[in-house]
Amino acid sequence: MRRICAVTVAARFPVSTTMLRRLAFANILANVLIVVTGGAVRLTASGLGCPTWPRCTDTSYTATPEMGLHGVIEFGNRLLTFAVGIVAIAVVVAVLLHRPRRRGLLPLAVAVLLGIPAQAVIGGITVRTNLNPWVVGLHFLASMVVIALAYALWRRIAEPDGPTVPVVPGPLRTLAVITTVVCGAVLVVGTWVTGSGPHAGDGGAARNGLDPEQLSQIHADGVFLLIGLSVALVFAFRAVGAAGPARAALVLVGVEAGQGVIGYVQYFTNLPALLVGAHMLGSCLVLLATLAVLRSTRERRPAVAPTPSATTARDTTTEPSAPVPA
């Protein structure tokens, strides 16, 4: 009965592949936006604008006039979490209403949806620990995971349901995986740099106690390695005639170059808040571009249904032969 109702609802409110993919793209944009606005909270020293969680104050779930601009900024970011959650719910509903039902879409959509309250809890722990820099870094990295899941969903919608096959030789696929791992390491070290720098999110918030200059050098070394691997991928993909992967790698190099310029300018200009915010947006773009390169190294073929003749032949060979009369 429940299945019949679901089919009836899907028939009355059909969701096309185009609409589903647009919603999935909105899912990516919403999660990138929450990263940028979360950075704005920290960069405006509004991290403790609401000094507790889940309430904004001990007696109110909303910001009060006495809390001033910092309270408005922090509470506004909390409200945006609900908007991101609504988009994620819409994607899950769209996946359920989409016909024909696509294998693998629902787990990804649900994973993104569950990532939203998980992020809210981590954000609450961040406030409860007075903006502990390690928890703040975890908050950012968790957002990167959710963005990666949202991107995987968006790409999966456009793919058929057959098996995946590589489009580049195995060693180049391995090189793309290594590049992705290095990208992740660069993001992690970037949170350490942030935790040692001046933008704590509040005047009384602690720093991680690490040397910002040494960490910045380590971070820069990781970025150089990432760019070197990306450039190598461009030439390697072109050498084997893989035009699509080569274009994706070239886009990655361009995004990395822009992110590198922002990083160096912000470092030598004493980390102005606007450039730090742009650098956080650039981190999201670098992650997405890296995932695009990794995704381009294989493609999913359409599922091939067995032909009637093949099915008949298989059934004939598996049936026991009739006894021969004496």
Coordinates of C-alpha atoms in Angstrom, one line a residue:
M1 CA 0.0 0.0 0.0
R2 CA 2.8 2.4 0.9
R3 CA 4.5 1.7 -2.4
I4 CA 1.4 2.3 -4.3
C5 CA 0.9 5.7 -2.6
A6 CA 4.5 6.6 -3.4
V7 CA 4.1 5.7 -7.1
T8 CA 0.9 7.7 -7.2
V9 CA 2.5 10.8 -5.7
A10 CA 5.5 10.5 -8.1
A11 CA 3.1 10.3 -11.0
R12 CA 1.2 13.4 -9.9
F13 CA 4.3 15.5 -9.1
P14 CA 6.9 14.3 -11.6
V15 CA 10.5 15.6 -11.2
S16 CA 12.5 15.7 -14.4
T17 CA 16.2 14.9 -14.5
T18 CA 16.8 18.6 -15.4
M19 CA 14.9 19.8 -12.4
L20 CA 16.7 17.3 -10.1
R21 CA 20.1 18.4 -11.3
R22 CA 19.2 22.0 -10.8
L23 CA 18.2 21.3 -7.2
A24 CA 21.4 19.3 -6.7
F25 CA 23.4 22.2 -8.0
A26 CA 21.6 24.6 -5.6
N27 CA 22.6 22.1 -2.9
I28 CA 26.2 22.7 -3.7
L29 CA 25.8 26.5 -3.9
A30 CA 24.0 26.6 -0.5
N31 CA 26.7 24.6 1.2
V32 CA 29.4 26.8 -0.3
L33 CA 27.4 29.9 0.8
I34 CA 27.2 28.7 4.4
V35 CA 31.0 28.3 4.4
V36 CA 31.5 31.9 3.2
T37 CA 28.9 33.3 5.7
G38 CA 30.5 31.3 8.5
G39 CA 33.8 32.9 7.6
A40 CA 32.1 36.3 7.7
V41 CA 31.0 35.5 11.3
R42 CA 34.6 34.8 12.3
L43 CA 36.1 37.7 10.3
T44 CA 33.8 40.2 11.9
A45 CA 34.6 38.9 15.4
S46 CA 30.9 37.8 15.7
G47 CA 31.7 34.2 16.6
L48 CA 30.3 34.6 20.1
G49 CA 27.6 37.1 19.0
C50 CA 25.2 34.4 20.4
P51 CA 27.2 33.3 23.4
T52 CA 25.5 29.9 23.8
W53 CA 23.8 27.1 21.9
P54 CA 21.2 26.0 20.9
R55 CA 19.8 29.2 22.2
C56 CA 21.2 32.5 21.3
T57 CA 21.2 33.6 25.0
D58 CA 20.2 31.8 28.1
T59 CA 16.7 33.1 27.8
S60 CA 16.2 33.6 24.1
Y61 CA 16.5 31.6 20.9
T62 CA 16.9 34.8 18.9
A63 CA 19.3 37.7 19.1
T64 CA 18.3 40.6 21.3
P65 CA 18.8 44.3 20.6
E66 CA 21.4 44.5 23.4
M67 CA 23.6 42.1 21.6
G68 CA 24.2 44.6 18.8
L69 CA 25.6 43.8 15.3
H70 CA 27.6 40.8 16.4
G71 CA 24.4 39.1 17.6
V72 CA 22.6 39.8 14.3
I73 CA 25.5 38.4 12.3
E74 CA 25.8 35.2 14.3
F75 CA 22.1 34.6 14.5
G76 CA 21.7 35.3 10.8
N77 CA 24.2 32.6 10.1
R78 CA 22.3 30.2 12.3
L79 CA 19.1 31.0 10.3
L80 CA 20.9 30.3 7.1
T81 CA 21.5 26.8 8.3
F82 CA 17.8 26.2 8.2
A83 CA 17.7 27.5 4.6
V84 CA 20.5 25.1 3.6
G85 CA 18.6 22.3 5.3
I86 CA 15.4 23.1 3.3
V87 CA 17.3 22.9 0.1
A88 CA 18.7 19.5 1.2
I89 CA 15.2 18.2 2.1
A90 CA 13.9 19.4 -1.3
V91 CA 16.7 17.4 -3.0
V92 CA 15.8 14.2 -1.1
V93 CA 12.1 14.7 -1.9
A94 CA 13.0 15.3 -5.6
V95 CA 15.1 12.1 -5.7
L96 CA 12.1 10.1 -4.3
L97 CA 9.7 11.6 -6.8
H98 CA 12.0 11.2 -9.8
R99 CA 11.1 8.4 -12.2
P100 CA 12.6 6.1 -13.1
R101 CA 14.1 5.6 -9.7
R102 CA 17.9 6.0 -10.0
R103 CA 20.2 3.7 -8.2
G104 CA 22.7 5.4 -5.8
L105 CA 21.0 8.9 -5.7
L106 CA 19.1 8.5 -2.4
P107 CA 22.1 7.6 -0.2
L108 CA 24.0 10.6 -1.4
A109 CA 21.0 13.0 -1.0
V110 CA 20.4 11.6 2.5
A111 CA 24.1 11.9 3.4
V112 CA 24.1 15.6 2.5
L113 CA 20.9 16.2 4.5
L114 CA 22.3 14.5 7.6
G115 CA 25.4 16.6 7.2
I116 CA 23.4 19.8 7.9
P117 CA 22.4 19.0 11.5
A118 CA 25.8 17.4 12.1
Q119 CA 27.4 20.7 11.0
A120 CA 25.0 22.6 13.3
V121 CA 26.0 20.4 16.3
I122 CA 29.7 21.0 15.5
G123 CA 28.9 24.7 15.3
G124 CA 27.3 24.5 18.7
I125 CA 30.3 22.8 20.2
T126 CA 32.4 25.6 18.7
V127 CA 30.4 28.1 20.6
R128 CA 30.3 26.1 23.8
T129 CA 34.1 25.8 23.7
N130 CA 34.6 29.5 23.2
L131 CA 35.7 29.1 19.6
N132 CA 38.4 26.5 20.2
P133 CA 40.6 26.8 17.0
W134 CA 40.7 23.0 16.6
V135 CA 36.9 22.7 16.7
V136 CA 36.6 25.7 14.3
G137 CA 38.9 23.9 11.9
L138 CA 36.8 20.7 12.2
H139 CA 33.7 22.8 11.5
F140 CA 35.3 24.0 8.2
L141 CA 36.5 20.5 7.2
A142 CA 33.1 19.0 7.8
S143 CA 31.7 21.5 5.4
M144 CA 34.2 20.4 2.8
V145 CA 32.9 16.8 3.2
V146 CA 29.3 17.9 2.8
I147 CA 30.2 19.9 -0.3
A148 CA 32.0 16.8 -1.8
L149 CA 28.9 14.7 -1.2
A150 CA 26.7 17.3 -2.8
Y151 CA 29.0 17.5 -5.8
A152 CA 29.0 13.7 -6.1
L153 CA 25.2 13.7 -6.1
W154 CA 25.1 16.4 -8.8
R155 CA 27.5 14.5 -11.1
R156 CA 25.8 11.2 -10.5
I157 CA 22.4 12.5 -11.6
A158 CA 23.8 13.1 -15.1
E159 CA 25.3 9.7 -15.4
P160 CA 23.7 6.5 -16.6
D161 CA 23.4 3.5 -14.2
G162 CA 25.8 1.1 -15.9
P163 CA 29.3 0.1 -14.8
T164 CA 32.2 2.6 -14.5
V165 CA 35.1 2.3 -16.8
P166 CA 38.4 4.3 -16.8
V167 CA 39.1 6.7 -19.6
V168 CA 42.8 7.1 -18.8
P169 CA 45.6 4.6 -18.0
G170 CA 45.8 3.3 -14.4
P171 CA 48.9 5.3 -13.4
L172 CA 47.2 8.5 -14.4
R173 CA 44.1 7.6 -12.4
T174 CA 46.4 7.0 -9.4
L175 CA 48.1 10.4 -10.0
A176 CA 44.6 12.0 -9.9
V177 CA 43.9 10.2 -6.6
I178 CA 47.2 11.4 -5.1
T179 CA 46.4 15.0 -6.2
T180 CA 43.0 14.7 -4.4
V181 CA 44.7 13.5 -1.3
V182 CA 47.2 16.4 -1.4
C183 CA 44.3 18.8 -1.9
G184 CA 42.7 17.4 1.3
A185 CA 46.0 17.8 3.2
V186 CA 46.3 21.4 2.0
L187 CA 42.8 22.1 3.3
V188 CA 43.7 20.6 6.7
V189 CA 46.9 22.5 7.1
G190 CA 45.0 25.6 6.1
T191 CA 42.8 25.3 9.1
W192 CA 45.9 25.1 11.3
V193 CA 47.2 28.3 9.8
T194 CA 43.9 29.9 10.4
G195 CA 43.9 28.7 14.0
S196 CA 47.3 30.3 14.6
G197 CA 46.4 33.7 12.9
P198 CA 44.7 36.8 14.1
H199 CA 41.1 36.1 13.1
A200 CA 39.9 34.2 16.1
G201 CA 36.2 35.1 15.7
D202 CA 36.2 36.9 19.0
G203 CA 38.6 39.1 20.9
G204 CA 38.9 36.6 23.8
A205 CA 39.1 33.4 21.8
A206 CA 42.3 31.3 22.1
R207 CA 44.7 30.5 19.3
N208 CA 46.2 27.0 18.8
G209 CA 49.7 28.2 19.9
L210 CA 51.5 27.1 16.7
D211 CA 53.9 29.3 14.8
P212 CA 51.9 31.0 12.1
E213 CA 55.0 31.7 9.9
Q214 CA 56.1 28.1 9.9
L215 CA 52.6 26.8 9.3
S216 CA 52.2 29.3 6.4
Q217 CA 55.4 28.0 4.9
I218 CA 54.2 24.4 5.2
H219 CA 50.9 25.4 3.7
A220 CA 52.6 27.1 0.8
D221 CA 54.8 24.0 0.2
G222 CA 51.7 21.9 0.0
V223 CA 50.1 24.3 -2.4
F224 CA 53.2 24.2 -4.7
L225 CA 53.0 20.4 -4.6
L226 CA 49.4 20.5 -5.5
I227 CA 49.9 22.9 -8.4
G228 CA 52.8 20.8 -9.6
L229 CA 50.7 17.7 -9.6
S230 CA 47.9 19.5 -11.4
V231 CA 50.2 20.8 -14.1
A232 CA 51.6 17.3 -14.5
L233 CA 48.1 15.9 -15.0
V234 CA 47.4 18.5 -17.8
F235 CA 50.4 17.3 -19.8
A236 CA 49.9 13.6 -19.0
F237 CA 46.2 13.7 -20.0
R238 CA 47.1 15.5 -23.2
A239 CA 49.8 12.9 -24.0
V240 CA 47.3 10.1 -23.9
G241 CA 44.7 12.0 -25.8
A242 CA 42.2 12.4 -22.9
A243 CA 40.8 15.7 -23.8
G244 CA 38.1 15.9 -21.1
P245 CA 40.4 15.1 -18.2
A246 CA 43.0 17.5 -19.6
R247 CA 40.4 20.4 -19.7
A248 CA 39.3 19.6 -16.1
A249 CA 43.0 19.6 -15.0
L250 CA 43.6 22.9 -16.7
V251 CA 40.6 24.5 -14.9
L252 CA 42.0 23.2 -11.7
V253 CA 45.4 24.8 -12.4
G254 CA 43.6 28.1 -13.1
V255 CA 41.6 27.9 -9.8
E256 CA 44.7 27.1 -7.9
A257 CA 46.6 30.0 -9.4
G258 CA 43.9 32.4 -8.4
Q259 CA 43.8 30.9 -4.9
G260 CA 47.5 31.2 -4.6
V261 CA 47.6 34.8 -5.6
I262 CA 44.9 35.6 -3.0
G263 CA 46.9 33.6 -0.4
Y264 CA 50.1 35.5 -1.0
V265 CA 48.5 38.9 -1.2
Q266 CA 46.6 38.3 2.1
Y267 CA 49.8 37.1 3.8
F268 CA 51.8 40.2 2.8
T269 CA 49.0 42.6 3.6
N270 CA 48.5 41.3 7.2
L271 CA 45.4 39.2 6.4
P272 CA 42.7 41.7 5.6
A273 CA 39.3 40.2 6.4
L274 CA 37.9 40.6 2.8
L275 CA 40.8 38.6 1.3
V276 CA 40.6 35.9 4.0
G277 CA 36.9 35.5 3.1
A278 CA 37.8 35.3 -0.6
H279 CA 40.4 32.7 0.3
M280 CA 37.8 30.6 2.0
L281 CA 35.6 30.7 -1.1
G282 CA 38.6 29.8 -3.1
S283 CA 39.2 26.7 -0.9
C284 CA 35.7 25.5 -1.8
L285 CA 36.4 26.1 -5.5
V286 CA 39.7 24.2 -5.4
L287 CA 38.0 21.3 -3.8
L288 CA 35.3 21.2 -6.4
A289 CA 37.8 21.5 -9.3
T290 CA 39.9 18.7 -7.8
L291 CA 36.9 16.4 -7.5
A292 CA 36.0 17.3 -11.1
V293 CA 39.5 16.1 -12.3
L294 CA 39.2 12.9 -10.3
R295 CA 35.7 12.3 -11.7
S296 CA 36.8 12.9 -15.3
T297 CA 39.2 9.9 -15.2
R298 CA 36.3 7.5 -15.5
E299 CA 32.9 7.4 -17.0
R300 CA 29.8 5.4 -16.3
R301 CA 28.4 3.4 -19.3
P302 CA 24.6 2.9 -19.8
A303 CA 23.2 -0.3 -18.3
V304 CA 22.8 -2.9 -20.9
A305 CA 19.7 -5.2 -20.5
P306 CA 20.2 -8.8 -21.6
T307 CA 18.7 -9.5 -25.0
P308 CA 15.8 -12.0 -25.2
S309 CA 17.9 -14.3 -27.4
A310 CA 20.8 -14.3 -24.8
T311 CA 18.3 -15.0 -22.0
T312 CA 16.7 -17.8 -23.9
A313 CA 20.1 -19.3 -24.7
R314 CA 21.2 -19.1 -21.1
D315 CA 18.0 -20.7 -19.9
T316 CA 18.4 -23.5 -22.4
T317 CA 21.9 -24.3 -21.3
T318 CA 20.9 -24.4 -17.7
E319 CA 17.9 -26.6 -18.1
P320 CA 18.5 -30.3 -17.5
S321 CA 18.2 -32.4 -20.7
A322 CA 15.3 -34.7 -21.0
P323 CA 16.0 -38.4 -20.6
V324 CA 16.3 -40.3 -23.8
P325 CA 13.7 -43.1 -24.1
A326 CA 15.2 -46.6 -24.2

